[in-house]
Amino acid sequence: MWVPLDRAVDIAYSLDGKVDIIELGTSIVKDYGLEALKQMDFHLEKSELLIDLKTIDEGEYEFKKGFETSADILTVMGSSSNGTLNQTYQIAQDVKKDIFVDLMEINDDRLNSMPELPNAIFGLHHSKDSVESFDAVDTIKQFNDQHPQISRLAVAGGIDIDQAKKIADQGIADIIIVGGKISGTSDPVSAAQKFMEAIK
């Protein structure tokens, strides 16, 4: 996130196999567009590629375009319509790829009214713009208590190494998303390795 595309490519390849999933953030999508990402060779050998589209409407179109890139996972906002959620989920299933439902600012009423998406990844996501504090471990526990039917859970939002270790020890979230504390450092590989060691 917030890096030029050529720098993003370099970071992605340097992290291939050192982390499980490599994310191209929404800022890259907006700065360069899917056509540019389609032209780039992001075919990673060991890690999966997540492109954070944050689809909110026109789900069928955006997900079809998104999966023309080398993405393994695309994101859709949980606040989008059930029609959009159903369309994007079906497209991901059809191409045997993954869908990530971003739950930023989603309350229980909205979550309970969503269609069943049994293979989707659901992401607890604390907004960068929020002024409220975020206790990831407590949030995960409360969410799991209220929604035990969701089997694939991710968490994002300013996660540092101490939080990552606590989340891993908790054993509920499947995916811990770390952004600037890896990509924003002078040595992303070393930073990523420290996170991976912390969550083992």
C-alpha atoms as an extended CHARMM CRD file, in Angstrom:
* protein
*
       200  EXT
         1         1  MET       CA              0.0000000000        0.0000000000        0.0000000000  PROA      1               0.0000000000
         2         2  TRP       CA              1.0810000000        3.5580000000       -0.7830000000  PROA      2               0.0000000000
         3         3  VAL       CA              4.0390000000        2.4310000000       -2.8460000000  PROA      3               0.0000000000
         4         4  PRO       CA              4.6670000000        2.6950000000       -6.6160000000  PROA      4               0.0000000000
         5         5  LEU       CA              3.6470000000       -0.3310000000       -8.6520000000  PROA      5               0.0000000000
         6         6  ASP       CA              7.2020000000       -1.3570000000       -9.5110000000  PROA      6               0.0000000000
         7         7  ARG       CA              8.0570000000       -1.2310000000       -5.8060000000  PROA      7               0.0000000000
         8         8  ALA       CA              4.9810000000       -3.3490000000       -5.0410000000  PROA      8               0.0000000000
         9         9  VAL       CA              6.1590000000       -5.9420000000       -7.5730000000  PROA      9               0.0000000000
        10        10  ASP       CA              9.6140000000       -6.0420000000       -5.9900000000  PROA      10              0.0000000000
        11        11  ILE       CA              8.1530000000       -6.4410000000       -2.4870000000  PROA      11              0.0000000000
        12        12  ALA       CA              5.7610000000       -9.1520000000       -3.6690000000  PROA      12              0.0000000000
        13        13  TYR       CA              8.5230000000      -11.2480000000       -5.1810000000  PROA      13              0.0000000000
        14        14  SER       CA             10.8240000000      -10.7410000000       -2.2170000000  PROA      14              0.0000000000
        15        15  LEU       CA              8.0440000000      -12.0280000000        0.0820000000  PROA      15              0.0000000000
        16        16  ASP       CA              6.9410000000      -14.9360000000       -2.1310000000  PROA      16              0.0000000000
        17        17  GLY       CA              7.0450000000      -18.0630000000        0.0140000000  PROA      17              0.0000000000
        18        18  LYS       CA              7.9540000000      -16.1150000000        3.1420000000  PROA      18              0.0000000000
        19        19  VAL       CA              4.3210000000      -15.2360000000        3.9120000000  PROA      19              0.0000000000
        20        20  ASP       CA              1.1330000000      -17.0960000000        3.0160000000  PROA      20              0.0000000000
        21        21  ILE       CA             -0.7390000000      -14.2440000000        1.2860000000  PROA      21              0.0000000000
        22        22  ILE       CA              0.5440000000      -11.0640000000       -0.3390000000  PROA      22              0.0000000000
        23        23  GLU       CA             -1.9310000000       -8.1910000000       -0.6210000000  PROA      23              0.0000000000
        24        24  LEU       CA             -2.0340000000       -5.4390000000       -3.1930000000  PROA      24              0.0000000000
        25        25  GLY       CA             -3.8910000000       -2.7040000000       -1.3400000000  PROA      25              0.0000000000
        26        26  THR       CA             -6.7760000000       -0.6100000000       -2.5930000000  PROA      26              0.0000000000
        27        27  SER       CA             -4.4660000000        2.3700000000       -3.1180000000  PROA      27              0.0000000000
        28        28  ILE       CA             -2.5510000000        0.4230000000       -5.7750000000  PROA      28              0.0000000000
        29        29  VAL       CA             -5.8000000000       -0.6150000000       -7.4900000000  PROA      29              0.0000000000
        30        30  LYS       CA             -6.9920000000        3.0000000000       -7.5510000000  PROA      30              0.0000000000
        31        31  ASP       CA             -3.6490000000        4.4500000000       -8.5960000000  PROA      31              0.0000000000
        32        32  TYR       CA             -2.9840000000        2.0190000000      -11.4470000000  PROA      32              0.0000000000
        33        33  GLY       CA             -6.2050000000        0.1410000000      -12.2370000000  PROA      33              0.0000000000
        34        34  LEU       CA             -6.9150000000       -3.4820000000      -13.0420000000  PROA      34              0.0000000000
        35        35  GLU       CA             -5.6500000000       -3.1860000000      -16.6110000000  PROA      35              0.0000000000
        36        36  ALA       CA             -2.1750000000       -2.3140000000      -15.3510000000  PROA      36              0.0000000000
        37        37  LEU       CA             -2.3050000000       -5.1050000000      -12.7770000000  PROA      37              0.0000000000
        38        38  LYS       CA             -3.3710000000       -7.5470000000      -15.4810000000  PROA      38              0.0000000000
        39        39  GLN       CA             -0.2590000000       -6.6470000000      -17.4820000000  PROA      39              0.0000000000
        40        40  MET       CA              2.0510000000       -7.2300000000      -14.5280000000  PROA      40              0.0000000000
        41        41  ASP       CA              3.4050000000      -10.7090000000      -13.9360000000  PROA      41              0.0000000000
        42        42  PHE       CA              2.2430000000      -11.3620000000      -10.3860000000  PROA      42              0.0000000000
        43        43  HSD       CA              2.2280000000      -15.1430000000      -10.7870000000  PROA      43              0.0000000000
        44        44  LEU       CA              3.7630000000      -15.9750000000       -7.4440000000  PROA      44              0.0000000000
        45        45  GLU       CA              5.1890000000      -19.4430000000       -6.9580000000  PROA      45              0.0000000000
        46        46  LYS       CA              4.3930000000      -20.0760000000       -3.3040000000  PROA      46              0.0000000000
        47        47  SER       CA              2.2620000000      -17.2780000000       -1.8400000000  PROA      47              0.0000000000
        48        48  GLU       CA             -1.3100000000      -16.3860000000       -2.7770000000  PROA      48              0.0000000000
        49        49  LEU       CA             -2.1290000000      -12.9400000000       -4.1480000000  PROA      49              0.0000000000
        50        50  LEU       CA             -4.9750000000      -10.8880000000       -2.6780000000  PROA      50              0.0000000000
        51        51  ILE       CA             -6.1350000000       -7.7840000000       -4.5480000000  PROA      51              0.0000000000
        52        52  ASP       CA             -8.1550000000       -5.4850000000       -2.3140000000  PROA      52              0.0000000000
        53        53  LEU       CA            -10.8390000000       -4.3240000000       -4.7580000000  PROA      53              0.0000000000
        54        54  LYS       CA            -13.3220000000       -3.3530000000       -2.0370000000  PROA      54              0.0000000000
        55        55  THR       CA            -16.1500000000       -4.0230000000       -4.4990000000  PROA      55              0.0000000000
        56        56  ILE       CA            -19.3930000000       -2.3640000000       -3.3770000000  PROA      56              0.0000000000
        57        57  ASP       CA            -21.4880000000       -2.5700000000       -6.5620000000  PROA      57              0.0000000000
        58        58  GLU       CA            -21.2900000000       -4.0500000000      -10.0610000000  PROA      58              0.0000000000
        59        59  GLY       CA            -19.9830000000       -7.1930000000       -8.4040000000  PROA      59              0.0000000000
        60        60  GLU       CA            -20.1310000000       -9.5030000000      -11.3990000000  PROA      60              0.0000000000
        61        61  TYR       CA            -18.2260000000       -7.0920000000      -13.6350000000  PROA      61              0.0000000000
        62        62  GLU       CA            -15.5700000000       -6.1660000000      -11.0770000000  PROA      62              0.0000000000
        63        63  PHE       CA            -14.8850000000       -9.7310000000       -9.9710000000  PROA      63              0.0000000000
        64        64  LYS       CA            -14.6490000000      -11.0260000000      -13.5350000000  PROA      64              0.0000000000
        65        65  LYS       CA            -12.1860000000       -8.2440000000      -14.3070000000  PROA      65              0.0000000000
        66        66  GLY       CA            -10.3730000000       -8.8180000000      -11.0370000000  PROA      66              0.0000000000
        67        67  PHE       CA             -9.8220000000      -12.4940000000      -11.7240000000  PROA      67              0.0000000000
        68        68  GLU       CA             -8.3590000000      -11.6700000000      -15.1410000000  PROA      68              0.0000000000
        69        69  THR       CA             -5.3140000000      -10.6370000000      -13.1160000000  PROA      69              0.0000000000
        70        70  SER       CA             -3.2860000000      -13.2520000000      -11.2480000000  PROA      70              0.0000000000
        71        71  ALA       CA             -5.3070000000      -12.6760000000       -8.0680000000  PROA      71              0.0000000000
        72        72  ASP       CA             -6.2080000000      -15.6820000000       -5.9420000000  PROA      72              0.0000000000
        73        73  ILE       CA             -8.4340000000      -13.6400000000       -3.6020000000  PROA      73              0.0000000000
        74        74  LEU       CA            -10.5980000000      -10.5580000000       -4.2260000000  PROA      74              0.0000000000
        75        75  THR       CA            -12.4240000000       -8.4340000000       -1.6610000000  PROA      75              0.0000000000
        76        76  VAL       CA            -16.0260000000       -7.2830000000       -1.5070000000  PROA      76              0.0000000000
        77        77  MET       CA            -17.5240000000       -4.9880000000        1.1120000000  PROA      77              0.0000000000
        78        78  GLY       CA            -19.9990000000       -6.5660000000        3.5130000000  PROA      78              0.0000000000
        79        79  SER       CA            -22.0790000000       -3.3960000000        3.2600000000  PROA      79              0.0000000000
        80        80  SER       CA            -22.8260000000       -4.0950000000       -0.4020000000  PROA      80              0.0000000000
        81        81  SER       CA            -26.1840000000       -5.5520000000       -1.3960000000  PROA      81              0.0000000000
        82        82  ASN       CA            -26.9520000000       -9.2330000000       -1.0110000000  PROA      82              0.0000000000
        83        83  GLY       CA            -27.1330000000       -9.3540000000       -4.7950000000  PROA      83              0.0000000000
        84        84  THR       CA            -23.5510000000       -8.1480000000       -5.0360000000  PROA      84              0.0000000000
        85        85  LEU       CA            -22.4200000000      -10.6200000000       -2.3770000000  PROA      85              0.0000000000
        86        86  ASN       CA            -24.1250000000      -13.4990000000       -4.1640000000  PROA      86              0.0000000000
        87        87  GLN       CA            -22.6890000000      -12.5110000000       -7.5580000000  PROA      87              0.0000000000
        88        88  THR       CA            -19.1320000000      -12.1170000000       -6.3480000000  PROA      88              0.0000000000
        89        89  TYR       CA            -19.2890000000      -15.3130000000       -4.3090000000  PROA      89              0.0000000000
        90        90  GLN       CA            -20.5440000000      -17.3190000000       -7.2790000000  PROA      90              0.0000000000
        91        91  ILE       CA            -17.8540000000      -15.9670000000       -9.5950000000  PROA      91              0.0000000000
        92        92  ALA       CA            -15.1490000000      -16.8550000000       -7.0830000000  PROA      92              0.0000000000
        93        93  GLN       CA            -16.5960000000      -20.3480000000       -6.7520000000  PROA      93              0.0000000000
        94        94  ASP       CA            -16.8020000000      -20.7640000000      -10.5310000000  PROA      94              0.0000000000
        95        95  VAL       CA            -13.1030000000      -19.9940000000      -11.0300000000  PROA      95              0.0000000000
        96        96  LYS       CA            -12.0830000000      -21.8690000000       -7.8720000000  PROA      96              0.0000000000
        97        97  LYS       CA            -10.6960000000      -18.7360000000       -6.2420000000  PROA      97              0.0000000000
        98        98  ASP       CA            -11.4440000000      -17.0580000000       -2.9050000000  PROA      98              0.0000000000
        99        99  ILE       CA            -13.6630000000      -14.1700000000       -1.8730000000  PROA      99              0.0000000000
       100       100  PHE       CA            -12.8800000000      -11.9770000000        1.1340000000  PROA      100             0.0000000000
       101       101  VAL       CA            -15.8680000000      -10.1890000000        2.6780000000  PROA      101             0.0000000000
       102       102  ASP       CA            -14.6630000000       -6.9970000000        4.3620000000  PROA      102             0.0000000000
       103       103  LEU       CA            -16.7090000000       -6.3770000000        7.5080000000  PROA      103             0.0000000000
       104       104  MET       CA            -15.5540000000       -2.8150000000        8.1220000000  PROA      104             0.0000000000
       105       105  GLU       CA            -18.2890000000       -0.8900000000        9.9890000000  PROA      105             0.0000000000
       106       106  ILE       CA            -20.6720000000       -3.8640000000        9.7810000000  PROA      106             0.0000000000
       107       107  ASN       CA            -23.0510000000       -4.4600000000       12.6940000000  PROA      107             0.0000000000
       108       108  ASP       CA            -24.6770000000       -7.7240000000       13.7400000000  PROA      108             0.0000000000
       109       109  ASP       CA            -27.9890000000       -6.8750000000       12.0720000000  PROA      109             0.0000000000
       110       110  ARG       CA            -26.2890000000       -6.5250000000        8.6930000000  PROA      110             0.0000000000
       111       111  LEU       CA            -24.1500000000       -9.6110000000        9.2350000000  PROA      111             0.0000000000
       112       112  ASN       CA            -27.1710000000      -11.6910000000       10.1680000000  PROA      112             0.0000000000
       113       113  SER       CA            -29.0170000000      -10.5470000000        7.0390000000  PROA      113             0.0000000000
       114       114  MET       CA            -26.2330000000      -11.5810000000        4.6560000000  PROA      114             0.0000000000
       115       115  PRO       CA            -26.6860000000      -14.6130000000        2.4200000000  PROA      115             0.0000000000
       116       116  GLU       CA            -24.8740000000      -17.7970000000        3.4090000000  PROA      116             0.0000000000
       117       117  LEU       CA            -21.3810000000      -17.7880000000        1.9340000000  PROA      117             0.0000000000
       118       118  PRO       CA            -19.8870000000      -20.9470000000        3.4320000000  PROA      118             0.0000000000
       119       119  ASN       CA            -16.4950000000      -20.8250000000        1.6830000000  PROA      119             0.0000000000
       120       120  ALA       CA            -15.9050000000      -17.0840000000        2.0350000000  PROA      120             0.0000000000
       121       121  ILE       CA            -13.2230000000      -15.4710000000        4.1580000000  PROA      121             0.0000000000
       122       122  PHE       CA            -14.7360000000      -12.8830000000        6.5010000000  PROA      122             0.0000000000
       123       123  GLY       CA            -12.4570000000      -10.0460000000        7.5660000000  PROA      123             0.0000000000
       124       124  LEU       CA            -12.6960000000       -8.0200000000       10.7520000000  PROA      124             0.0000000000
       125       125  HSD       CA            -11.2270000000       -4.7390000000        9.5820000000  PROA      125             0.0000000000
       126       126  HSD       CA            -10.5380000000       -1.7030000000       11.7350000000  PROA      126             0.0000000000
       127       127  SER       CA            -10.6940000000        1.4680000000        9.6550000000  PROA      127             0.0000000000
       128       128  LYS       CA             -7.4970000000        3.4700000000        9.2210000000  PROA      128             0.0000000000
       129       129  ASP       CA             -9.5640000000        6.6350000000        9.6000000000  PROA      129             0.0000000000
       130       130  SER       CA            -11.1890000000        5.5700000000       12.8440000000  PROA      130             0.0000000000
       131       131  VAL       CA            -10.2240000000        7.4570000000       16.0070000000  PROA      131             0.0000000000
       132       132  GLU       CA            -11.4260000000        4.5880000000       18.1890000000  PROA      132             0.0000000000
       133       133  SER       CA             -8.9810000000        2.1010000000       19.6850000000  PROA      133             0.0000000000
       134       134  PHE       CA             -8.9820000000       -1.4680000000       18.4050000000  PROA      134             0.0000000000
       135       135  ASP       CA             -8.4080000000       -4.4840000000       20.6300000000  PROA      135             0.0000000000
       136       136  ALA       CA             -8.0580000000       -7.1860000000       17.9800000000  PROA      136             0.0000000000
       137       137  VAL       CA             -7.9640000000      -10.1240000000       20.4030000000  PROA      137             0.0000000000
       138       138  ASP       CA            -11.1160000000       -9.0450000000       22.2390000000  PROA      138             0.0000000000
       139       139  THR       CA            -12.8960000000       -8.2110000000       18.9760000000  PROA      139             0.0000000000
       140       140  ILE       CA            -12.1070000000      -11.6460000000       17.5470000000  PROA      140             0.0000000000
       141       141  LYS       CA            -13.3380000000      -13.3880000000       20.7020000000  PROA      141             0.0000000000
       142       142  GLN       CA            -16.6310000000      -11.4530000000       20.7480000000  PROA      142             0.0000000000
       143       143  PHE       CA            -17.1790000000      -12.0440000000       17.0340000000  PROA      143             0.0000000000
       144       144  ASN       CA            -16.5150000000      -15.7640000000       17.3030000000  PROA      144             0.0000000000
       145       145  ASP       CA            -18.8530000000      -16.0790000000       20.2870000000  PROA      145             0.0000000000
       146       146  GLN       CA            -21.6500000000      -14.3770000000       18.3310000000  PROA      146             0.0000000000
       147       147  HSD       CA            -20.9730000000      -15.9640000000       14.9280000000  PROA      147             0.0000000000
       148       148  PRO       CA            -19.4330000000      -19.4150000000       15.4600000000  PROA      148             0.0000000000
       149       149  GLN       CA            -20.7610000000      -20.5370000000       12.0660000000  PROA      149             0.0000000000
       150       150  ILE       CA            -18.1140000000      -18.4420000000       10.2900000000  PROA      150             0.0000000000
       151       151  SER       CA            -15.1880000000      -20.7780000000        9.8440000000  PROA      151             0.0000000000
       152       152  ARG       CA            -12.7160000000      -18.6020000000        7.9000000000  PROA      152             0.0000000000
       153       153  LEU       CA            -11.8490000000      -15.4270000000        9.7660000000  PROA      153             0.0000000000
       154       154  ALA       CA             -9.2580000000      -12.7460000000        9.0590000000  PROA      154             0.0000000000
       155       155  VAL       CA             -8.3200000000       -9.6390000000       11.0260000000  PROA      155             0.0000000000
       156       156  ALA       CA             -6.7090000000       -6.3670000000        9.9310000000  PROA      156             0.0000000000
       157       157  GLY       CA             -6.0820000000       -2.9190000000       11.2830000000  PROA      157             0.0000000000
       158       158  GLY       CA             -2.7510000000       -1.7020000000       12.5950000000  PROA      158             0.0000000000
       159       159  ILE       CA             -1.6390000000       -5.1460000000       13.7900000000  PROA      159             0.0000000000
       160       160  ASP       CA              1.7950000000       -5.0730000000       15.4130000000  PROA      160             0.0000000000
       161       161  ILE       CA              3.9770000000       -8.0250000000       16.4170000000  PROA      161             0.0000000000
       162       162  ASP       CA              2.6440000000       -8.2290000000       19.9830000000  PROA      162             0.0000000000
       163       163  GLN       CA             -0.9660000000       -8.2660000000       18.7510000000  PROA      163             0.0000000000
       164       164  ALA       CA             -0.1110000000      -10.7970000000       16.0360000000  PROA      164             0.0000000000
       165       165  LYS       CA              1.3500000000      -13.1770000000       18.6040000000  PROA      165             0.0000000000
       166       166  LYS       CA             -1.6910000000      -12.8400000000       20.8630000000  PROA      166             0.0000000000
       167       167  ILE       CA             -4.0390000000      -13.4520000000       17.9300000000  PROA      167             0.0000000000
       168       168  ALA       CA             -2.0690000000      -16.5330000000       16.9010000000  PROA      168             0.0000000000
       169       169  ASP       CA             -2.0720000000      -17.8470000000       20.4750000000  PROA      169             0.0000000000
       170       170  GLN       CA             -5.8320000000      -17.2650000000       20.6260000000  PROA      170             0.0000000000
       171       171  GLY       CA             -6.2750000000      -19.7010000000       17.7350000000  PROA      171             0.0000000000
       172       172  ILE       CA             -9.4920000000      -18.2930000000       16.2270000000  PROA      172             0.0000000000
       173       173  ALA       CA             -8.4680000000      -16.1160000000       13.2600000000  PROA      173             0.0000000000
       174       174  ASP       CA             -7.0590000000      -17.9510000000       10.2600000000  PROA      174             0.0000000000
       175       175  ILE       CA             -5.4610000000      -14.9060000000        8.6580000000  PROA      175             0.0000000000
       176       176  ILE       CA             -3.6140000000      -11.9930000000       10.2710000000  PROA      176             0.0000000000
       177       177  ILE       CA             -3.2190000000       -9.0660000000        7.8770000000  PROA      177             0.0000000000
       178       178  VAL       CA             -0.2440000000       -6.7520000000        8.3380000000  PROA      178             0.0000000000
       179       179  GLY       CA              0.2120000000       -3.7450000000        6.0720000000  PROA      179             0.0000000000
       180       180  GLY       CA              2.4700000000       -0.7890000000        6.6980000000  PROA      180             0.0000000000
       181       181  LYS       CA              4.4340000000       -2.4910000000        9.4580000000  PROA      181             0.0000000000
       182       182  ILE       CA              5.8850000000       -4.6790000000        6.7170000000  PROA      182             0.0000000000
       183       183  SER       CA              5.6060000000       -2.7430000000        3.4390000000  PROA      183             0.0000000000
       184       184  GLY       CA              6.3990000000        0.5760000000        5.0920000000  PROA      184             0.0000000000
       185       185  THR       CA              9.7280000000       -0.5690000000        6.5140000000  PROA      185             0.0000000000
       186       186  SER       CA             13.1490000000       -0.2790000000        4.9010000000  PROA      186             0.0000000000
       187       187  ASP       CA             13.4470000000       -4.0890000000        4.9280000000  PROA      187             0.0000000000
       188       188  PRO       CA             10.0450000000       -5.7340000000        4.2970000000  PROA      188             0.0000000000
       189       189  VAL       CA             11.5260000000       -9.2420000000        4.1700000000  PROA      189             0.0000000000
       190       190  SER       CA             13.0880000000       -8.9440000000        7.6040000000  PROA      190             0.0000000000
       191       191  ALA       CA              9.8950000000       -7.4000000000        9.0160000000  PROA      191             0.0000000000
       192       192  ALA       CA              7.7600000000      -10.1810000000        7.5300000000  PROA      192             0.0000000000
       193       193  GLN       CA             10.0600000000      -12.8570000000        8.9070000000  PROA      193             0.0000000000
       194       194  LYS       CA              9.7440000000      -11.3740000000       12.3910000000  PROA      194             0.0000000000
       195       195  PHE       CA              5.9490000000      -11.4980000000       12.1400000000  PROA      195             0.0000000000
       196       196  MET       CA              6.0000000000      -15.0680000000       10.8770000000  PROA      196             0.0000000000
       197       197  GLU       CA              8.2620000000      -16.1150000000       13.7400000000  PROA      197             0.0000000000
       198       198  ALA       CA              5.9470000000      -14.3920000000       16.2200000000  PROA      198             0.0000000000
       199       199  ILE       CA              2.8520000000      -16.2850000000       15.0790000000  PROA      199             0.0000000000
       200       200  LYS       CA              4.3790000000      -19.7700000000       14.9380000000  PROA      200             0.0000000000
